[in-house]
CSV table of C-alpha atoms and ligand atoms in Angstrom, one decimal:
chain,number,residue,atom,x,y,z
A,18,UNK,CA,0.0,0.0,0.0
A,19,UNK,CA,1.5,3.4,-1.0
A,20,UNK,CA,2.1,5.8,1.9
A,21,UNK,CA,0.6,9.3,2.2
A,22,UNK,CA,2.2,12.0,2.7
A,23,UNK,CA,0.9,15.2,4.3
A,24,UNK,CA,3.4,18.4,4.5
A,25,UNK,CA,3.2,21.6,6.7
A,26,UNK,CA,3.0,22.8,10.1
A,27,UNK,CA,1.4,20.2,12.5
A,28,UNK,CA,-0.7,21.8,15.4
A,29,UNK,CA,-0.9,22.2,18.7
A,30,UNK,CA,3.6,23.0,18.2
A,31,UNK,CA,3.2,24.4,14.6
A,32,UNK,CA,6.4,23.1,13.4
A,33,UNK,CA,6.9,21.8,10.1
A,34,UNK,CA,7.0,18.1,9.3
A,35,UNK,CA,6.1,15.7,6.6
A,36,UNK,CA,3.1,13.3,8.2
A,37,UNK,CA,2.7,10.4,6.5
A,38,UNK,CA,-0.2,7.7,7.0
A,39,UNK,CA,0.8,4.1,6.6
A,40,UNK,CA,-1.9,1.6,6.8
A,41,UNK,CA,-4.3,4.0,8.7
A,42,UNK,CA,-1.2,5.0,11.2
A,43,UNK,CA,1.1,8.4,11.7
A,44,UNK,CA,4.6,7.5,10.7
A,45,UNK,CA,7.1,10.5,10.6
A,46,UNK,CA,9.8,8.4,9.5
A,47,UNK,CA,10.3,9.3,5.5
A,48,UNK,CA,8.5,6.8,3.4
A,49,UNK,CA,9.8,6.3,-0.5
A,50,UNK,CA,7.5,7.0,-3.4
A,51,UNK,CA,4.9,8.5,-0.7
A,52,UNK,CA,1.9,10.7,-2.7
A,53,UNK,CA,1.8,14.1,-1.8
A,54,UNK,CA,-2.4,14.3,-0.8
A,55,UNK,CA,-1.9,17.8,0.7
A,56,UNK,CA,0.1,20.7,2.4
A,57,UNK,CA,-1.2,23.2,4.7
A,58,UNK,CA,-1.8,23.3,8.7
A,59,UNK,CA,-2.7,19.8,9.7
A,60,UNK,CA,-4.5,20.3,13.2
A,61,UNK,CA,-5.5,16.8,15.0
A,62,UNK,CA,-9.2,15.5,14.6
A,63,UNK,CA,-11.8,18.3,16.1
A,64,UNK,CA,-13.8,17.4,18.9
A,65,UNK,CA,-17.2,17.8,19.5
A,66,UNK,CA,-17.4,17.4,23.3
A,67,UNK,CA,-21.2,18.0,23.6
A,68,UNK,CA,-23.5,16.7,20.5
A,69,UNK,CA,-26.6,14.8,20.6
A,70,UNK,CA,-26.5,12.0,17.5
A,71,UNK,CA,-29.9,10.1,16.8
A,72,UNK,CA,-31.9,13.5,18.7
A,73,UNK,CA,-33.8,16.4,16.9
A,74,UNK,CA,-36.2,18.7,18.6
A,75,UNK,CA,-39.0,16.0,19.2
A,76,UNK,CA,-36.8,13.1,20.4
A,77,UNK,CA,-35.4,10.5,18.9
A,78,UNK,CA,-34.3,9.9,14.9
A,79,UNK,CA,-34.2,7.1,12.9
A,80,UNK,CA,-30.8,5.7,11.4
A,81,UNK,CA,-30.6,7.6,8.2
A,82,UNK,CA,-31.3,10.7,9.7
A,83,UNK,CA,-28.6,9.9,12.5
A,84,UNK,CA,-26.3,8.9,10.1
A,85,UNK,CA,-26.4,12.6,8.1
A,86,UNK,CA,-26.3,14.0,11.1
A,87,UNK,CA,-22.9,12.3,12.1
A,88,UNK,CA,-21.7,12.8,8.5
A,89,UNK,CA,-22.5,17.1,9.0
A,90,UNK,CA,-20.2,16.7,12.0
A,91,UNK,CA,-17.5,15.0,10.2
A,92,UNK,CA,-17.4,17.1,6.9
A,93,UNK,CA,-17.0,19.8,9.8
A,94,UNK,CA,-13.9,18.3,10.9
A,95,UNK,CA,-15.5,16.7,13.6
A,96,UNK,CA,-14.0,12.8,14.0
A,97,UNK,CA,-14.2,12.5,17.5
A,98,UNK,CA,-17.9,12.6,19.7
A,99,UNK,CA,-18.7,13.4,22.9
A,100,UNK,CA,-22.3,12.7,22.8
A,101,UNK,CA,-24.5,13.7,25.9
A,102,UNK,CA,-27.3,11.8,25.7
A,103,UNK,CA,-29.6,10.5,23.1
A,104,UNK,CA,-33.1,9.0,23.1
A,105,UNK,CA,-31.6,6.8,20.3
A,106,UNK,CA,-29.4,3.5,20.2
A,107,UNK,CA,-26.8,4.5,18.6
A,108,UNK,CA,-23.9,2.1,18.8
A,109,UNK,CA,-24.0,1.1,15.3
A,110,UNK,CA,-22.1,4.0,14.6
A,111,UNK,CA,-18.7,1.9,16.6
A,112,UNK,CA,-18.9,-0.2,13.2
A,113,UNK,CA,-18.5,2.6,10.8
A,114,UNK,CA,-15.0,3.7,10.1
A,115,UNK,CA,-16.2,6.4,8.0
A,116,UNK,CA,-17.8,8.0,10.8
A,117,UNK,CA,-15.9,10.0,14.0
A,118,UNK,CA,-15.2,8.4,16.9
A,119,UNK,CA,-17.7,8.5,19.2
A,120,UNK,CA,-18.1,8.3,23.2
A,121,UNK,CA,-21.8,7.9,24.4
A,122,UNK,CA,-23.4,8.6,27.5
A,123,UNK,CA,-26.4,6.8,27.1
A,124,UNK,CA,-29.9,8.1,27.6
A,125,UNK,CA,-30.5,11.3,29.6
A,126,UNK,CA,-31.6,11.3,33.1
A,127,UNK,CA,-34.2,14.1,34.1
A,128,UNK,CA,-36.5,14.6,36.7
A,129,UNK,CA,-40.4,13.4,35.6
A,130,UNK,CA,-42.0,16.2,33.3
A,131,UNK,CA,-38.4,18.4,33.8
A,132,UNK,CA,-36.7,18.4,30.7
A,133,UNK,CA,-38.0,18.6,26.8
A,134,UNK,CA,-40.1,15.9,25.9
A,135,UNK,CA,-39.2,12.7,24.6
A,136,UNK,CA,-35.1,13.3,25.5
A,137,UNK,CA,-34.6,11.5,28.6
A,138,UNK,CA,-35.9,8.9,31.2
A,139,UNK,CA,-37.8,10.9,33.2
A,140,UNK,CA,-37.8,9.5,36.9
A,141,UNK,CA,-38.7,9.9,40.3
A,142,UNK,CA,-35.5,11.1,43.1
A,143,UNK,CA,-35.8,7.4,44.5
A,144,UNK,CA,-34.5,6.0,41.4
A,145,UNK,CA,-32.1,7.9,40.1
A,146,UNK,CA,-29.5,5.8,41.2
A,147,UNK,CA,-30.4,3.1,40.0
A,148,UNK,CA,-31.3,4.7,35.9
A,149,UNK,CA,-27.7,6.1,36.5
A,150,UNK,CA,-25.9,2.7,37.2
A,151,UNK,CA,-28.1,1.3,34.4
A,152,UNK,CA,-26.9,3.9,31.3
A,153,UNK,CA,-24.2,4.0,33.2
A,154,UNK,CA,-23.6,0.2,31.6
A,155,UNK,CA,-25.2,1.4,28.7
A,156,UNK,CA,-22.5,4.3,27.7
A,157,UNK,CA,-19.6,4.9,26.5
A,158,UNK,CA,-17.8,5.6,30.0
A,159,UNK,CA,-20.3,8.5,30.7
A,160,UNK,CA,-23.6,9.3,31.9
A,161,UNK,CA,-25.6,12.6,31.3
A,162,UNK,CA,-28.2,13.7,34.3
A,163,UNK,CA,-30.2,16.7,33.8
A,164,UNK,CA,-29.1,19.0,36.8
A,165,UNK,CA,-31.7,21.6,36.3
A,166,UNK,CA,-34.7,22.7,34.7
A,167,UNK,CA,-38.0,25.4,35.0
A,168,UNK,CA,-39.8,24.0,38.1
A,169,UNK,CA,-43.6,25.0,37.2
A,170,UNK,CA,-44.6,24.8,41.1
A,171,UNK,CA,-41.5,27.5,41.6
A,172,UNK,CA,-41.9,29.6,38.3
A,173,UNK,CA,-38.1,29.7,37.9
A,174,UNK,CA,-35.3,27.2,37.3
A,175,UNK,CA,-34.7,25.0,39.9
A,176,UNK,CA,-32.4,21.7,40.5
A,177,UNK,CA,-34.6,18.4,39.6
A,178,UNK,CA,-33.3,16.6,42.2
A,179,UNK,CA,-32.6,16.9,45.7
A,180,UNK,CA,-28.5,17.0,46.6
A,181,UNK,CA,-28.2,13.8,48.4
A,182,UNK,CA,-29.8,12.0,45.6
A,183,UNK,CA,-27.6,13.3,42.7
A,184,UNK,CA,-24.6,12.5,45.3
A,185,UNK,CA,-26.0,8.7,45.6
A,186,UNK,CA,-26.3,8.6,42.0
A,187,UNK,CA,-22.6,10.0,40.6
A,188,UNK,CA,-21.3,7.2,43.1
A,189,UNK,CA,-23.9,4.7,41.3
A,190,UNK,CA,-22.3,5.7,38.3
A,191,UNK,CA,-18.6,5.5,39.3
A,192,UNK,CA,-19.2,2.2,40.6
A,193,UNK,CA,-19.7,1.4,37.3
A,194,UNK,CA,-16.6,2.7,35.8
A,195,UNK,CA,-18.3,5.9,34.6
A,196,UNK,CA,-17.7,9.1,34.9
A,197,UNK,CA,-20.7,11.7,35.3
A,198,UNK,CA,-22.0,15.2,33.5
A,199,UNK,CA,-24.8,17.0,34.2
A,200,UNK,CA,-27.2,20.0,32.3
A,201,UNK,CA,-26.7,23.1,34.9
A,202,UNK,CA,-28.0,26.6,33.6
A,203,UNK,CA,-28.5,27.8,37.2
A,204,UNK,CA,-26.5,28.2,40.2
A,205,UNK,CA,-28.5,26.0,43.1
A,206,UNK,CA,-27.4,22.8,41.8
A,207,UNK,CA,-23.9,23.2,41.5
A,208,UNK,CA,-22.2,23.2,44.5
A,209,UNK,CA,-24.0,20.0,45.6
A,210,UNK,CA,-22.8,18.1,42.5
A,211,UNK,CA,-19.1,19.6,42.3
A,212,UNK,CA,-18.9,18.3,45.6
A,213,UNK,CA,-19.8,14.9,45.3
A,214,UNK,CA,-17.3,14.4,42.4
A,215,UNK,CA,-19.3,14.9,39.5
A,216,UNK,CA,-16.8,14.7,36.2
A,217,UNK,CA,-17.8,17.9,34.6
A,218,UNK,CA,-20.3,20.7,34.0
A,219,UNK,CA,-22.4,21.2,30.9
A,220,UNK,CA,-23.0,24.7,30.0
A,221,UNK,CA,-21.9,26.2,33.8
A,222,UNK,CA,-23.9,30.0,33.5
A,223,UNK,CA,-24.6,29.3,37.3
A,224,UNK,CA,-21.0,29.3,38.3
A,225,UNK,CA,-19.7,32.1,40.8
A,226,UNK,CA,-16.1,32.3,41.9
A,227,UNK,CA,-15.7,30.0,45.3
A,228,UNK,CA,-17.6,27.4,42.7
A,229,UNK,CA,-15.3,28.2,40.1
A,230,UNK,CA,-12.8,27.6,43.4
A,231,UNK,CA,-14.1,24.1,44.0
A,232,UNK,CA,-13.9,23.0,40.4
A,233,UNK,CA,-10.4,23.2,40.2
A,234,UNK,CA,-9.7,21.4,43.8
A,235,UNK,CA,-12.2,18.4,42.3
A,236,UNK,CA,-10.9,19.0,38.9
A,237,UNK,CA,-14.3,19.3,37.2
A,238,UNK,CA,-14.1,20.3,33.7
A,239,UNK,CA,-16.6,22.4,32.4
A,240,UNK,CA,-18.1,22.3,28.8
A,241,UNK,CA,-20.1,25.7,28.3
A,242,UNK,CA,-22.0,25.4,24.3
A,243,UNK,CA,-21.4,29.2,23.8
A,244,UNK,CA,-23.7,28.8,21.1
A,245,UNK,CA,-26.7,26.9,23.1
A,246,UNK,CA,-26.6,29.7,25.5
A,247,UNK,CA,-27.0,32.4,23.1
A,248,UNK,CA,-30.5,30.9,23.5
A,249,UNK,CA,-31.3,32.3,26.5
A,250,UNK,CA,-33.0,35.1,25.4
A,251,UNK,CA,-35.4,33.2,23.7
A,252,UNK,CA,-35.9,30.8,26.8
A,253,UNK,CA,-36.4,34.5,29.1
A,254,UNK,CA,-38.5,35.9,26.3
A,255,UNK,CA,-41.1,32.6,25.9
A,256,UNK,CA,-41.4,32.6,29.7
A,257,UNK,CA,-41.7,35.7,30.5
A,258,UNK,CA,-45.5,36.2,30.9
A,259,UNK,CA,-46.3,32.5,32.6
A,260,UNK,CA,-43.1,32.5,34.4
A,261,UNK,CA,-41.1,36.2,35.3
A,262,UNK,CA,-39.0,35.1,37.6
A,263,UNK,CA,-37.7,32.4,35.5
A,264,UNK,CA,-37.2,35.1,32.6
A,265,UNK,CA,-35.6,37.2,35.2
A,266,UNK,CA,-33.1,34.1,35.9
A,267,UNK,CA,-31.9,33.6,32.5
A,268,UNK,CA,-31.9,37.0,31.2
A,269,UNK,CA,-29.5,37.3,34.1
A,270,UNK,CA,-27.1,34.5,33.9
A,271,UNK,CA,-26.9,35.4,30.1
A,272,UNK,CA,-25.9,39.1,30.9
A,273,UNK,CA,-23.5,37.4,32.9
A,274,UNK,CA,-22.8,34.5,30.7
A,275,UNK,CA,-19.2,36.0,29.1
A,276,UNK,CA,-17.9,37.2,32.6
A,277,UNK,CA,-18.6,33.8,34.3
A,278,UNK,CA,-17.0,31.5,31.4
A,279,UNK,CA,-13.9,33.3,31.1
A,280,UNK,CA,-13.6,33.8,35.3
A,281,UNK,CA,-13.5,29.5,35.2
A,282,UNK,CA,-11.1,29.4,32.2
A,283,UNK,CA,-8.9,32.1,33.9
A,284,UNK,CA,-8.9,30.0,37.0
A,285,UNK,CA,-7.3,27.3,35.3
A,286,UNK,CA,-10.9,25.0,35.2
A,287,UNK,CA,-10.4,22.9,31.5
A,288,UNK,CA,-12.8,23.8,29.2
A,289,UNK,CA,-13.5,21.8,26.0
A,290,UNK,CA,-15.7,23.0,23.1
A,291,UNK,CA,-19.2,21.6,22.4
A,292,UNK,CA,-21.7,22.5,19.5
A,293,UNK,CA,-24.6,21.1,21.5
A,294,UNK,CA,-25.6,19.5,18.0
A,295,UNK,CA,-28.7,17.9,18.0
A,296,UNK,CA,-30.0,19.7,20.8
A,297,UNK,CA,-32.1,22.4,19.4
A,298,UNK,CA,-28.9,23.3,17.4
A,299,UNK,CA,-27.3,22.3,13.9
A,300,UNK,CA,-24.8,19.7,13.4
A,301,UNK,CA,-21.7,20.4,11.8
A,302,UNK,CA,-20.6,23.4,13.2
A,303,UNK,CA,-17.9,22.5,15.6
A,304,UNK,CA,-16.5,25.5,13.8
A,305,UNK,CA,-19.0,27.9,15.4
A,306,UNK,CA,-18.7,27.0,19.0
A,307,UNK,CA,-14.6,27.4,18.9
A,308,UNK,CA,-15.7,30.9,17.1
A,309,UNK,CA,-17.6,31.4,20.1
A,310,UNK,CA,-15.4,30.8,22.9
A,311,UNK,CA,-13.1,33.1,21.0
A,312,UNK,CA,-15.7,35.9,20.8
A,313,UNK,CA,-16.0,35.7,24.4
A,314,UNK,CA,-12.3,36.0,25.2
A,315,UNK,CA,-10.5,32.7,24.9
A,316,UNK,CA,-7.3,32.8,22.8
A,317,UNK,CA,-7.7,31.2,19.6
A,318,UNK,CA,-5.3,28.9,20.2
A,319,UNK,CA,-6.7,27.7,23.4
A,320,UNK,CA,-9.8,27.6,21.9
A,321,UNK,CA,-8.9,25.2,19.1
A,322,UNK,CA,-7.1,23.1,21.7
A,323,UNK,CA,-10.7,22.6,23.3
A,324,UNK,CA,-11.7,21.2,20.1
A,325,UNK,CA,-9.0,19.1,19.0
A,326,UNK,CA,-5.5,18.4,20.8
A,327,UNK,CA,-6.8,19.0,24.9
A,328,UNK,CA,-10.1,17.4,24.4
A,329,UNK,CA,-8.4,14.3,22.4
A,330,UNK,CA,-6.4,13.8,25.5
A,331,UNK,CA,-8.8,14.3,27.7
A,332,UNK,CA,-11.4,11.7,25.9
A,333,UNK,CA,-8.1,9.1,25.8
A,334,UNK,CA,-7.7,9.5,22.1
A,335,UNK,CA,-4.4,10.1,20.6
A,336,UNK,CA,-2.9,12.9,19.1
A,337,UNK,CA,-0.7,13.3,16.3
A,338,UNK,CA,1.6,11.2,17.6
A,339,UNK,CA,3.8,8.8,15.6
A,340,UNK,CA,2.0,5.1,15.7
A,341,UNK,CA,-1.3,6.8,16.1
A,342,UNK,CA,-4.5,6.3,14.1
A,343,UNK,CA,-4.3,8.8,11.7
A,344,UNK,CA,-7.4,11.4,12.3
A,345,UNK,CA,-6.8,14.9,11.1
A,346,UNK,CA,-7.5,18.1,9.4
A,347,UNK,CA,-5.9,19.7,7.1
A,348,UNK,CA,-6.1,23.2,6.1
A,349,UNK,CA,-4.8,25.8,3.8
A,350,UNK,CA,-4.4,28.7,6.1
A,351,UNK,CA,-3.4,28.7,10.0
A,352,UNK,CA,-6.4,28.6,11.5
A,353,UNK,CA,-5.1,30.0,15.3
A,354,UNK,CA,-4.6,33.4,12.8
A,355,UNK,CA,-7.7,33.0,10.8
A,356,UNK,CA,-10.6,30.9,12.4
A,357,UNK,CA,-13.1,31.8,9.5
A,358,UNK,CA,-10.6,28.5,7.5
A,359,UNK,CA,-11.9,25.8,10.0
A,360,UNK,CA,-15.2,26.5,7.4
A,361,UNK,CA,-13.4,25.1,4.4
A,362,UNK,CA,-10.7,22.2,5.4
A,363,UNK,CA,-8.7,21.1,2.7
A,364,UNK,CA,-8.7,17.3,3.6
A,365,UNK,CA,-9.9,15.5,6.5
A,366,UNK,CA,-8.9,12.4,7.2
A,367,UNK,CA,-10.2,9.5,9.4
A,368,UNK,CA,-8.4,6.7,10.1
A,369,UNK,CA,-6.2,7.2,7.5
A,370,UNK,CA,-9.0,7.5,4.9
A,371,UNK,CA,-9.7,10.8,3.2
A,372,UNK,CA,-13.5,10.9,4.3
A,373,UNK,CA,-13.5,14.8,2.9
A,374,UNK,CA,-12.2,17.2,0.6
A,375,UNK,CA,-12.3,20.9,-0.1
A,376,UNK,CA,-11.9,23.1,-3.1
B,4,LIG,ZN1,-27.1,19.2,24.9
């Protein structure tokens, strides 16, 4: 089989190598009568640490439909999935090597009648525990519980369950082997679930500093979906006449939303980039979110890293490292200096396949 050879700088260093892909694997040892595919900026395999595969706005998807949707995230660079929680089965997707990577957490886990219909098991405080050991087996290695949500009774957002029962439930889970993320737009449920160990934070608006504190003594990690929470003036405006003080809420953590972010990135909490894809959002647009967290003061470079090199490592998938699989992007401008290129890659490859091209 001939080898492949790939020229230019190679991210997160930047320095310039020849990468060549030898049945499916990195080699940087010089192969003879390798075929120049391309030269440019080859970055490692994006991540999309928070997508929903198999999920629209009304539940669950059939397979074609799930399989477009994991082909929009690949064509956008994306070949490695966090996904956090789908109504659908969706471990088919393991088989396909022309798909990304992908790392389930199962089902989601909400409170009954607390979360958007037809997304999660909905249950009761008493069993919590026991749906979280159960998807728990049923994942990837994580579990996704929905930390909060409107509480009709209380007009505003509220956690769904009581402390001691999302405590008995993260250890459910980590008796399994898993590791735990939860849904948190407000502030109530967080210190009660950063304290019993929970693995990271999905979306985080609620943080203040001595929570901020606490995440990096527990090293929590913290995946915000800039984009998702550009929703929440739509969530404050829809609300607003049935339930004020729930507008009020979210109109204030979004106000807030930039400042709180960057005051957990600046303490040193690791934050990963996730489109939220699948969830009320569009797949394929890994690009946007790492936009995002730039917009909202992140350096570009960090912010790629939370979508590639940082949250490879932190998933357990390799880099660019010689003997690795060979999952990377390549593109014709550095995209650390110009982010509007992560649009157009000029070849992406996935497991040593090209799976995409560009002009
Ligand atoms: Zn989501």
């Amino acid at each position: 089989m001939t080898a492949q050879r790939f020229r230019g700088p190679v991210l997160p260093e930047g320095e310039n190598r020849d990468l060549y892909v030898v049945d499916g694997r990195i080699t940087y040892e010089p192969q003879a009568g390798a075929d120049t595919v391309a030269e440019g900026w080859i970055v490692p395999g994006l991540v999309d640490a928070h997508c929903h595969l198999g999920l629209d706005d009304d539940g669950a998807v059939d397979r074609e439909a799930t399989e477009q949707q994991a082909i929009d995230d690949r064509d956008g660079g994306a070949l490695l999935i966090r996904d956090a929680g789908s109504a659908a089965d969706t471990r088919w997707i393991h088989d396909r090597d022309d798909l990304p990577r992908l790392v389930r957490c199962g089902r989601h886990i909400a409170a009954t009648k607390r979360y958007i219909r037809g997304y999660a098991h909905e249950v009761e405080p008493a069993d919590l525990a026991t749906y979280a050991a159960q998807e728990a087996r049923n994942g990837d290695g994580w579990i996704k519980l929905v930390g909060d949500w409107i509480s009709r009774e209380e007009g505003d957002l509220a956690p769904s369950f009581p402390a001691e029962a999302f405590a008995d439930a993260i250890a459910a889970a980590h008796a399994e082997g898993a590791k735990v993320t939860a849904h948190c737009f407000g502030h109530g449920v967080l210190p009660g679930l950063i304290e019993a160990g929970i693995d990271c934070i999905e979306h985080g608006t609620g943080l203040t500093e001595d929570l901020v504190d606490a995440m990096v003594a527990h090293g929590t990690r913290l995946v915000p979906t800039v984009m998702q929470l550009d929703k929440f003036p739509e969530h404050a405006a829809a609300g607003r006449e049935r339930f004020p003080d729930y507008a009020a809420t979210m109109a204030d953590l979004y106000a807030r939303m930039p400042a709180t972010i960057m005051a957990a990135y600046d303490a040193g909490v690791p934050i990963y980039a996730g489109s939220d894809g699948g969830g009320i959002s569009r797949h394929g647009n890994i690009a946007g979110e790492i936009e995002a967290l730039v917009r909202i003061g992140m350096p570009a470079h960090d912010a790629l890293g939370a979508a590639s090199w940082r949250a490879r490592e932190w998933l357990g998938v390799d880099g660019l490292d010689e003997g690795a699989s060979a999952d990377f992007v390549v593109y014709d401008r550095n995209p650390v200096e110009d982010l509007s290129v992560l649009r157009a890659p000029t070849v992406i490859v996935l497991r040593g396949s090209v799976v995409g091209r560009g002009r």
